[in-house]
mmCIF file with all atom_site columns, C-alpha atoms in Angstrom:
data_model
loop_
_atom_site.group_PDB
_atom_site.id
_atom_site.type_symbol
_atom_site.label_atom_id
_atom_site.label_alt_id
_atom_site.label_comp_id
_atom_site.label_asym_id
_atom_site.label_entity_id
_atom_site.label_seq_id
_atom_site.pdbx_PDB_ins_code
_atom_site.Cartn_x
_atom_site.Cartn_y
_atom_site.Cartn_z
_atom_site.occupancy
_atom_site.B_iso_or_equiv
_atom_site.pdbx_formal_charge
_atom_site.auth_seq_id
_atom_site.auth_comp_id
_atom_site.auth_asym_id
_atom_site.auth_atom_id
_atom_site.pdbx_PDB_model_num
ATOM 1   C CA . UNK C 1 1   ? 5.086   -0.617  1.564   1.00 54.00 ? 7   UNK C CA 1
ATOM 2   C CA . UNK C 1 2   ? 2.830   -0.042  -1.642  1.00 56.00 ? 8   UNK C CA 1
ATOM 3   C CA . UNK C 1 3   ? 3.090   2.702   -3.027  1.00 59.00 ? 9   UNK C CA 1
ATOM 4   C CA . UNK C 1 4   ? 0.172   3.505   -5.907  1.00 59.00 ? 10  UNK C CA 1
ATOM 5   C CA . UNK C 1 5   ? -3.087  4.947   -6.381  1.00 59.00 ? 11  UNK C CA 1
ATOM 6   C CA . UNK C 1 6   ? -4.763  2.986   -4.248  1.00 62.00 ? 12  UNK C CA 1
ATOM 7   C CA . UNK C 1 7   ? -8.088  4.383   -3.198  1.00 68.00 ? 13  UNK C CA 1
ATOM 8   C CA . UNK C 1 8   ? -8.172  2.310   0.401   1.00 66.00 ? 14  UNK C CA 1
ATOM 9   C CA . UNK C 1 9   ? -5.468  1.065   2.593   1.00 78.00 ? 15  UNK C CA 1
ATOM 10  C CA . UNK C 1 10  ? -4.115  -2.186  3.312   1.00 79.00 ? 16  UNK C CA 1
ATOM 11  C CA . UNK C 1 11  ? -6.303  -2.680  6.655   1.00 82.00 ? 17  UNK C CA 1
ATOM 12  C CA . UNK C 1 12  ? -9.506  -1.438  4.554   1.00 83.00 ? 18  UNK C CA 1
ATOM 13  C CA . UNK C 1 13  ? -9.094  -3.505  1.864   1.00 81.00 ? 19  UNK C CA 1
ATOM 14  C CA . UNK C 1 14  ? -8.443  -6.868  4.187   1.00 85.00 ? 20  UNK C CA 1
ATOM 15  C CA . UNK C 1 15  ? -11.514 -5.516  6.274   1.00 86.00 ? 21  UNK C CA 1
ATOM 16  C CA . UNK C 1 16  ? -13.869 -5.039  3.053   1.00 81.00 ? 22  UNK C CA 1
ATOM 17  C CA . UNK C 1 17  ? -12.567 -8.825  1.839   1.00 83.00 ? 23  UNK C CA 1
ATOM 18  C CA . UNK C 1 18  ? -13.630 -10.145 5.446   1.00 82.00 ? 24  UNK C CA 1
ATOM 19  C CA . UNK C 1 19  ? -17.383 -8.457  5.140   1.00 80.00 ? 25  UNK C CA 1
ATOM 20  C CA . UNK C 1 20  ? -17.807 -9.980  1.765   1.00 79.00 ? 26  UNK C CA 1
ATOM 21  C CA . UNK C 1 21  ? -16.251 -13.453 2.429   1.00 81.00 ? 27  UNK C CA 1
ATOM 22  C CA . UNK C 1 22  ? -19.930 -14.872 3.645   1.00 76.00 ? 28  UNK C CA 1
ATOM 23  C CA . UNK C 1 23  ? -21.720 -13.320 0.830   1.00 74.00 ? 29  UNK C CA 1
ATOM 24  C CA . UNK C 1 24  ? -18.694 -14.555 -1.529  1.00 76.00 ? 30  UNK C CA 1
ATOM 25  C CA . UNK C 1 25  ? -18.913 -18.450 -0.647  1.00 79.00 ? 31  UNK C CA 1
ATOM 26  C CA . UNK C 1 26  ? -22.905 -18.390 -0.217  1.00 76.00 ? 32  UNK C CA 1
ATOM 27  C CA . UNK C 1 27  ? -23.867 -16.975 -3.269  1.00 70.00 ? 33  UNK C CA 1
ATOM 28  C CA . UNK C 1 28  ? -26.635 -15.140 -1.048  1.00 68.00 ? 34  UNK C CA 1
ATOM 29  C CA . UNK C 1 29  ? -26.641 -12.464 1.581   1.00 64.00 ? 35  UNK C CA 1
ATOM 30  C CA . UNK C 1 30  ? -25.780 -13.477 4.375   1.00 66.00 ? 36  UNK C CA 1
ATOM 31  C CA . UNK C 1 31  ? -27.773 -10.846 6.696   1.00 63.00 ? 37  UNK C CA 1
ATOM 32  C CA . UNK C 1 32  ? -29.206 -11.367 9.897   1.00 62.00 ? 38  UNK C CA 1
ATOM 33  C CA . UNK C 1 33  ? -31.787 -8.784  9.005   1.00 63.00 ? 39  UNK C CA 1
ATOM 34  C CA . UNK C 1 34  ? -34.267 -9.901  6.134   1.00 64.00 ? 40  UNK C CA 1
ATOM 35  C CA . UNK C 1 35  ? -35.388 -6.210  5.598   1.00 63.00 ? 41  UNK C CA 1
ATOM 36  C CA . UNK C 1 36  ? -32.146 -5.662  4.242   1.00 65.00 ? 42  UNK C CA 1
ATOM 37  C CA . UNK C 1 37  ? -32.620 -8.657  1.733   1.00 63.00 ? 43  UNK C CA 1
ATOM 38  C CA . UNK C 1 38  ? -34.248 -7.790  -1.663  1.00 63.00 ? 44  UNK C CA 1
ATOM 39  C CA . UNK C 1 39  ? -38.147 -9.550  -2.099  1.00 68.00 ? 45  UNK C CA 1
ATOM 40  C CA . UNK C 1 40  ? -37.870 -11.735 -4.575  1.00 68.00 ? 46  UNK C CA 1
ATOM 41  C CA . UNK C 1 41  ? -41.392 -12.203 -7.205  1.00 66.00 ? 47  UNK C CA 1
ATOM 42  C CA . UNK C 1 42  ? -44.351 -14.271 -6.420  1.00 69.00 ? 48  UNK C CA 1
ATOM 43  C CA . UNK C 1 43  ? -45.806 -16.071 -9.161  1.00 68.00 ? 49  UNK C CA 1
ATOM 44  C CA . UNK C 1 44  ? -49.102 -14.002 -8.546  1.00 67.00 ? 50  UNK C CA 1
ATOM 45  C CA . UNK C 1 45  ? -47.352 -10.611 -9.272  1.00 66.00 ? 51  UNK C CA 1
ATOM 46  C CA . UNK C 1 46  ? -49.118 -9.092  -12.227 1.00 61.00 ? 52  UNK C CA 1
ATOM 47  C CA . UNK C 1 47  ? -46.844 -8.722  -15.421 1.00 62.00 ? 53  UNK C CA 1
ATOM 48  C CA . UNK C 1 48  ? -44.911 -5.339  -15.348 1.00 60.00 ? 54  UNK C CA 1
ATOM 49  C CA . UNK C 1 49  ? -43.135 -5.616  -18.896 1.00 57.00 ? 55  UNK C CA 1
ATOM 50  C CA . UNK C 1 50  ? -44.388 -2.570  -20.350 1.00 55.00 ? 56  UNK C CA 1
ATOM 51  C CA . UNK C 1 51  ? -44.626 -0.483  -16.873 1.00 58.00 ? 57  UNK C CA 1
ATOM 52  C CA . UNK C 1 52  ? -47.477 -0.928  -14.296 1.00 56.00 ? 58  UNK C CA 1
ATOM 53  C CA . UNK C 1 53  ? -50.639 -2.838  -14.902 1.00 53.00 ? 59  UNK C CA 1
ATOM 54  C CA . UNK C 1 54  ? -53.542 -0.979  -14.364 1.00 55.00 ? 60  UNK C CA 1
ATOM 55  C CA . UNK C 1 55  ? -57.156 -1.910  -15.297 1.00 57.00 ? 61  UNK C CA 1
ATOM 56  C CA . UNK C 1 56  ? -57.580 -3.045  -18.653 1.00 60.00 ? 62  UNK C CA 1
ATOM 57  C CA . UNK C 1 57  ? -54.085 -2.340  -19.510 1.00 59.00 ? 63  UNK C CA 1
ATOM 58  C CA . UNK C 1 58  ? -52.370 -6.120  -19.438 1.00 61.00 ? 64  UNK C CA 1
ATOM 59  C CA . UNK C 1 59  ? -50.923 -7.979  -21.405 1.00 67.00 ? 65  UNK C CA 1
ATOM 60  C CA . UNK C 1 60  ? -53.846 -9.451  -24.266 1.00 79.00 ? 66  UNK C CA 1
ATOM 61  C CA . UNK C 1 61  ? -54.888 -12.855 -25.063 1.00 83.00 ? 67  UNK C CA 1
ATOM 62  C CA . UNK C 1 62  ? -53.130 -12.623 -28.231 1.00 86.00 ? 68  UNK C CA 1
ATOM 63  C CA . UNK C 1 63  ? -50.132 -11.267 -26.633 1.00 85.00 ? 69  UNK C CA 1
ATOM 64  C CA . UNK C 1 64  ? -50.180 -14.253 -23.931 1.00 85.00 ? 70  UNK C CA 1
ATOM 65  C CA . UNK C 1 65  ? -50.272 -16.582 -26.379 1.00 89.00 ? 71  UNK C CA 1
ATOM 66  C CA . UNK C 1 66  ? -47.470 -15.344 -28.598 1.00 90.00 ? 72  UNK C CA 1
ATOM 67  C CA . UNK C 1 67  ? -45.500 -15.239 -25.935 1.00 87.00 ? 73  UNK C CA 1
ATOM 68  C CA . UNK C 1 68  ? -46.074 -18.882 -24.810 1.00 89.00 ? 74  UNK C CA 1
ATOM 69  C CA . UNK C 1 69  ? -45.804 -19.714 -28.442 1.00 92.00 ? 75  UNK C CA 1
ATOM 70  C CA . UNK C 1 70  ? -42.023 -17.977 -28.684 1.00 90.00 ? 76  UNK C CA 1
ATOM 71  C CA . UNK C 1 71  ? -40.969 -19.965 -25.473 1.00 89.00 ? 77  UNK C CA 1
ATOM 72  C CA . UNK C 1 72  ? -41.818 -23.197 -26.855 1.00 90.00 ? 78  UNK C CA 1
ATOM 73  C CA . UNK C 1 73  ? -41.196 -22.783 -30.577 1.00 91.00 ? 79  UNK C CA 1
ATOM 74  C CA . UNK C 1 74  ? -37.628 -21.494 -32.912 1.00 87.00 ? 80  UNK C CA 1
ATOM 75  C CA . UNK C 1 75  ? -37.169 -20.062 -36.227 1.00 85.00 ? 81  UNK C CA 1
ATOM 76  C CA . UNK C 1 76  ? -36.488 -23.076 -37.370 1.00 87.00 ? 82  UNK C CA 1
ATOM 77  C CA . UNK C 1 77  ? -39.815 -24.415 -36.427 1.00 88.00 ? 83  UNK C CA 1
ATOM 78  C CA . UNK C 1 78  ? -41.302 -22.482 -39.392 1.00 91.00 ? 84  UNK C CA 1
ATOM 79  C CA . UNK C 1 79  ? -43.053 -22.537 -42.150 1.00 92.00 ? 85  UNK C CA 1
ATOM 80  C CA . UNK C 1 80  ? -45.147 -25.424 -41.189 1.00 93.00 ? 86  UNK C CA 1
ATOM 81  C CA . UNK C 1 81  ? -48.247 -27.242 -40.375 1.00 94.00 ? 87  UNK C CA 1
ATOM 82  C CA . UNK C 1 82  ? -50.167 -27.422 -37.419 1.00 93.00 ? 88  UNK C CA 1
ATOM 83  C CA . UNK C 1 83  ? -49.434 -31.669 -37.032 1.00 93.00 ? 89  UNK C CA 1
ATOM 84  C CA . UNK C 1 84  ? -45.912 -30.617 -37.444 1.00 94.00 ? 90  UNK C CA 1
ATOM 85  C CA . UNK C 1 85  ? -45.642 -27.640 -34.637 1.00 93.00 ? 91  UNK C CA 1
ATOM 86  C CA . UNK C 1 86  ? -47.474 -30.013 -32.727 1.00 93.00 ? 92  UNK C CA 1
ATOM 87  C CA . UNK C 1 87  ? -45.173 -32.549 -32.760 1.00 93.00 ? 93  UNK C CA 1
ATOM 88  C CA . UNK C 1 88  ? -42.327 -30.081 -32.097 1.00 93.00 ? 94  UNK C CA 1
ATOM 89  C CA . UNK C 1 89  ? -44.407 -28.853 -29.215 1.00 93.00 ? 95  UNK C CA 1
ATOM 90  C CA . UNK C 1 90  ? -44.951 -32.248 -28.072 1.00 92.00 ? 96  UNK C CA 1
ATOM 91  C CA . UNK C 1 91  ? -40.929 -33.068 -27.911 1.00 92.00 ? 97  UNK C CA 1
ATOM 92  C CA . UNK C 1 92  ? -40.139 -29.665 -26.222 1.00 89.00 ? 98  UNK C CA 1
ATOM 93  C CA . UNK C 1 93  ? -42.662 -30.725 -23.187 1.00 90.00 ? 99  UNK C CA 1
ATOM 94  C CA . UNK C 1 94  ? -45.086 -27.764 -24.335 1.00 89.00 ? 100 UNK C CA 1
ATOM 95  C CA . UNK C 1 95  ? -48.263 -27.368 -22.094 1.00 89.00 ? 101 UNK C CA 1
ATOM 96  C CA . UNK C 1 96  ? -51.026 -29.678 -23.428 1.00 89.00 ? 102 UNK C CA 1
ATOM 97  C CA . UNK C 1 97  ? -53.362 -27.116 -24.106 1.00 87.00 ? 103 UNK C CA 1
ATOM 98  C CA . UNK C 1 98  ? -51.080 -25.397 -26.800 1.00 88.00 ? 104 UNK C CA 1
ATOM 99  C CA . UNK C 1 99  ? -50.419 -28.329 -28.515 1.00 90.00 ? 105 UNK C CA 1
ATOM 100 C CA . UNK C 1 100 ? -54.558 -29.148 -28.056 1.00 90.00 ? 106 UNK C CA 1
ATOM 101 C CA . UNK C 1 101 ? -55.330 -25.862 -29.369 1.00 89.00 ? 107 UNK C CA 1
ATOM 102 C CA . UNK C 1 102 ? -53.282 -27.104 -32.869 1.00 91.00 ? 108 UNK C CA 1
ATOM 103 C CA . UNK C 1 103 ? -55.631 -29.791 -33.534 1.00 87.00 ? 109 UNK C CA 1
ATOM 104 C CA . UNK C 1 104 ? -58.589 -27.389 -34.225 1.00 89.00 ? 110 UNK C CA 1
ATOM 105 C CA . UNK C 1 105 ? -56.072 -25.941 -36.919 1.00 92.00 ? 111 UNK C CA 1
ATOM 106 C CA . UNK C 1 106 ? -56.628 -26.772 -40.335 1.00 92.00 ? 112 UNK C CA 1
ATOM 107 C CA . UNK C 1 107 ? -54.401 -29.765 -40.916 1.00 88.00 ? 113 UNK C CA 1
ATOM 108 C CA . UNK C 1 108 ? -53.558 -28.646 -44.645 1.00 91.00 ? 114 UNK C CA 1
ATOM 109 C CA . UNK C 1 109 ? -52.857 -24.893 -43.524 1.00 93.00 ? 115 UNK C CA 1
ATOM 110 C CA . UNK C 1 110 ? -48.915 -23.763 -43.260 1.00 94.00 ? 116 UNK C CA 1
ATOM 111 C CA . UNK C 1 111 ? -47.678 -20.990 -40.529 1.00 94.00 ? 117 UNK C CA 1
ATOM 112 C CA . UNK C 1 112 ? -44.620 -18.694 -41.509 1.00 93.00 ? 118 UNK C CA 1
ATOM 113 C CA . UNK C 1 113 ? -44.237 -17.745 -38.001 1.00 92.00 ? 119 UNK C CA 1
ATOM 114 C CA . UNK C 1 114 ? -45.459 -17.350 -34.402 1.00 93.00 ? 120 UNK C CA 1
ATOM 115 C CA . UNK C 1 115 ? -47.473 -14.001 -35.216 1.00 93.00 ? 121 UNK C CA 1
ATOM 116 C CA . UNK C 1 116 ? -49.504 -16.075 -37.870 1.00 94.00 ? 122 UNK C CA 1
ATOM 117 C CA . UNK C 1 117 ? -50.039 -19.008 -35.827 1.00 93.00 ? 123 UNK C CA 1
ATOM 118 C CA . UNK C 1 118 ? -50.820 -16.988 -32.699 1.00 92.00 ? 124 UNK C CA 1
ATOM 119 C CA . UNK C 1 119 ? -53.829 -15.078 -34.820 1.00 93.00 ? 125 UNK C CA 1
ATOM 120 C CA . UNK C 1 120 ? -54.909 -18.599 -36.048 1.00 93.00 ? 126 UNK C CA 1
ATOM 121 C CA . UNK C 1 121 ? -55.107 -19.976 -32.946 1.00 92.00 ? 127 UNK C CA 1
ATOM 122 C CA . UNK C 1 122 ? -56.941 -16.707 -31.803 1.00 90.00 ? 128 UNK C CA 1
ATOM 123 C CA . UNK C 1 123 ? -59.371 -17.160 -34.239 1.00 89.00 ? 129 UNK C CA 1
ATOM 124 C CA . UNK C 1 124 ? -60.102 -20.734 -33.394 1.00 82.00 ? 130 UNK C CA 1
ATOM 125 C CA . UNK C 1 125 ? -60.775 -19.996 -30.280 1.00 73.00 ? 131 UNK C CA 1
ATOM 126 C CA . UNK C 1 126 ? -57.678 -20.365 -28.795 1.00 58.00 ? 132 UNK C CA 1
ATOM 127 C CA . UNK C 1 127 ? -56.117 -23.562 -26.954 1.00 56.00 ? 133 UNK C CA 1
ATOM 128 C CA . UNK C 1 128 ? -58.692 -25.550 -24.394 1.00 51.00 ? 134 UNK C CA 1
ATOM 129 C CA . UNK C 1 129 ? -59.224 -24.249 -21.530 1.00 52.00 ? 135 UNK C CA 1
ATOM 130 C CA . UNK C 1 130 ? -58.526 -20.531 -22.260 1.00 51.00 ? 136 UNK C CA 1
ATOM 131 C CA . UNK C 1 131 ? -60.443 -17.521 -21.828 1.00 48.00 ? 137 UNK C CA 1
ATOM 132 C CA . UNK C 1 132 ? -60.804 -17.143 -25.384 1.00 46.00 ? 138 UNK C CA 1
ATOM 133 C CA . UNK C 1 133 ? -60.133 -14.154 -27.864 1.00 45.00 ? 139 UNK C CA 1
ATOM 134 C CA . UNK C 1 134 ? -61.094 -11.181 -26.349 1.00 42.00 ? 140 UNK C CA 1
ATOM 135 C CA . UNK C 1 135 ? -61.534 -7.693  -28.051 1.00 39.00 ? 141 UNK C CA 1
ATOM 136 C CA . UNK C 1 136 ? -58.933 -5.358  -27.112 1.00 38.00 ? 142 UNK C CA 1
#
Protein backbone atom coordinates (compact mmCIF):
# COMPACT_ATOMS: atom_id res chain seq x y z
CA UNK A 1 0.00 0.00 0.00
CA UNK A 2 1.31 3.68 -0.65
CA UNK A 3 1.10 5.65 1.72
CA UNK A 4 1.78 9.66 0.74
CA UNK A 5 0.16 12.68 -0.32
CA UNK A 6 -1.15 11.51 -3.17
CA UNK A 7 -3.95 13.60 -4.53
CA UNK A 8 -5.72 10.46 -6.60
CA UNK A 9 -5.73 6.81 -6.00
CA UNK A 10 -4.13 4.01 -7.56
CA UNK A 11 -7.31 3.09 -9.85
CA UNK A 12 -7.55 6.99 -10.80
CA UNK A 13 -4.27 7.44 -11.66
CA UNK A 14 -4.12 4.03 -13.99
CA UNK A 15 -7.60 5.30 -15.36
CA UNK A 16 -6.27 9.01 -16.14
CA UNK A 17 -2.92 7.18 -17.86
CA UNK A 18 -5.45 5.01 -20.03
CA UNK A 19 -7.52 8.35 -21.28
CA UNK A 20 -4.31 10.01 -22.20
CA UNK A 21 -2.47 7.00 -23.78
CA UNK A 22 -4.12 7.91 -27.45
CA UNK A 23 -3.43 11.51 -27.13
CA UNK A 24 0.19 10.49 -25.68
CA UNK A 25 1.39 8.28 -28.78
CA UNK A 26 -0.52 10.56 -31.48
CA UNK A 27 0.75 13.72 -30.67
CA UNK A 28 -2.97 14.94 -31.49
CA UNK A 29 -6.35 14.56 -29.91
CA UNK A 30 -7.66 11.81 -30.46
CA UNK A 31 -11.55 12.85 -30.20
CA UNK A 32 -14.31 11.53 -31.99
CA UNK A 33 -15.93 14.91 -31.71
CA UNK A 34 -14.11 17.74 -33.79
CA UNK A 35 -15.99 20.49 -31.78
CA UNK A 36 -13.96 19.54 -29.02
CA UNK A 37 -10.70 20.01 -31.17
CA UNK A 38 -9.15 23.55 -31.16
CA UNK A 39 -9.43 25.47 -35.00
CA UNK A 40 -6.32 25.81 -36.06
CA UNK A 41 -5.42 29.46 -38.40
CA UNK A 42 -6.13 29.88 -42.00
CA UNK A 43 -3.67 31.67 -43.90
CA UNK A 44 -6.46 34.33 -44.69
CA UNK A 45 -6.93 35.25 -40.95
CA UNK A 46 -6.10 38.90 -40.62
CA UNK A 47 -2.94 39.62 -38.38
CA UNK A 48 -3.95 39.92 -34.63
CA UNK A 49 -0.39 40.87 -33.14
CA UNK A 50 -1.29 43.98 -31.56
CA UNK A 51 -5.11 42.94 -30.68
CA UNK A 52 -7.98 42.93 -33.28
CA UNK A 53 -7.78 44.42 -36.71
CA UNK A 54 -10.26 46.79 -37.37
CA UNK A 55 -10.47 49.22 -40.35
CA UNK A 56 -7.47 51.04 -40.99
CA UNK A 57 -5.81 49.69 -38.02
CA UNK A 58 -3.30 46.81 -39.63
CA UNK A 59 -0.28 46.25 -39.74
CA UNK A 60 1.54 49.19 -42.38
CA UNK A 61 3.46 48.77 -45.45
CA UNK A 62 6.47 49.73 -43.66
CA UNK A 63 5.72 47.47 -40.88
CA UNK A 64 5.12 44.44 -43.46
CA UNK A 65 8.15 44.94 -44.88
CA UNK A 66 10.32 45.12 -41.79
CA UNK A 67 8.98 42.27 -40.77
CA UNK A 68 9.72 40.24 -43.96
CA UNK A 69 13.05 41.94 -43.88
CA UNK A 70 13.83 40.50 -40.05
CA UNK A 71 12.76 36.92 -41.23
CA UNK A 72 15.13 36.82 -43.97
CA UNK A 73 18.03 38.93 -42.73
CA UNK A 74 20.57 38.72 -39.07
CA UNK A 75 22.58 41.15 -37.26
CA UNK A 76 25.25 40.03 -38.84
CA UNK A 77 23.90 40.93 -42.18
CA UNK A 78 24.64 44.60 -41.36
CA UNK A 79 26.12 47.40 -42.19
CA UNK A 80 26.02 46.79 -45.83
CA UNK A 81 25.11 47.40 -49.35
CA UNK A 82 22.17 46.69 -51.18
CA UNK A 83 24.30 44.02 -53.83
CA UNK A 84 25.45 42.54 -50.65
CA UNK A 85 21.89 42.01 -48.69
CA UNK A 86 20.90 40.88 -51.91
CA UNK A 87 23.09 38.27 -52.21
CA UNK A 88 22.44 37.20 -48.60
CA UNK A 89 18.79 37.30 -49.50
CA UNK A 90 19.41 35.36 -52.49
CA UNK A 91 21.26 32.33 -50.42
CA UNK A 92 18.55 32.37 -47.64
CA UNK A 93 15.76 31.58 -50.53
CA UNK A 94 14.21 35.20 -49.84
CA UNK A 95 11.05 36.01 -51.99
CA UNK A 96 12.18 37.51 -55.34
CA UNK A 97 10.50 40.60 -54.95
CA UNK A 98 12.60 41.62 -51.79
CA UNK A 99 15.66 40.91 -53.24
CA UNK A 100 14.11 42.86 -56.68
CA UNK A 101 13.17 45.69 -54.62
CA UNK A 102 17.29 45.99 -53.67
CA UNK A 103 18.25 46.64 -57.11
CA UNK A 104 16.42 50.05 -57.25
CA UNK A 105 18.75 50.80 -54.13
CA UNK A 106 21.59 52.89 -54.63
CA UNK A 107 24.41 50.45 -55.24
CA UNK A 108 27.05 52.75 -53.34
CA UNK A 109 24.56 53.36 -50.29
CA UNK A 110 25.32 51.22 -46.86
CA UNK A 111 22.29 50.03 -44.39
CA UNK A 112 23.08 49.77 -40.53
CA UNK A 113 20.04 47.79 -40.07
CA UNK A 114 16.59 46.52 -41.10
CA UNK A 115 14.75 49.85 -39.90
CA UNK A 116 17.06 51.82 -42.40
CA UNK A 117 16.75 49.53 -45.18
CA UNK A 118 13.02 49.02 -44.67
CA UNK A 119 12.52 53.12 -45.00
CA UNK A 120 14.83 52.93 -48.12
CA UNK A 121 13.05 50.50 -49.69
CA UNK A 122 9.81 52.46 -48.69
CA UNK A 123 10.98 55.30 -50.32
CA UNK A 124 11.84 53.58 -53.53
CA UNK A 125 8.80 52.42 -53.87
CA UNK A 126 9.05 49.36 -52.27
CA UNK A 127 9.84 45.75 -53.81
CA UNK A 128 7.87 44.87 -57.34
CA UNK A 129 4.80 44.03 -57.15
CA UNK A 130 3.76 45.77 -53.87
CA UNK A 131 1.16 48.11 -53.02
CA UNK A 132 3.58 50.72 -52.49
CA UNK A 133 4.24 53.22 -49.52
CA UNK A 134 1.20 54.27 -48.21
CA UNK A 135 0.59 57.22 -45.73
CA UNK A 136 -0.30 56.08 -42.41
Amino acid sequence: MQRGSDRMSVHRDDEMKHELQGLLRSGHPTRSEEWNDPEPAAEDDPEVTYGPVTPGRGPTYLEALRLELARNLTRGSFPASPRELGRTLRRGNAPDALVEGLDRLPHKARYDSVQKLAVALTESGGPPGSPGPQNT
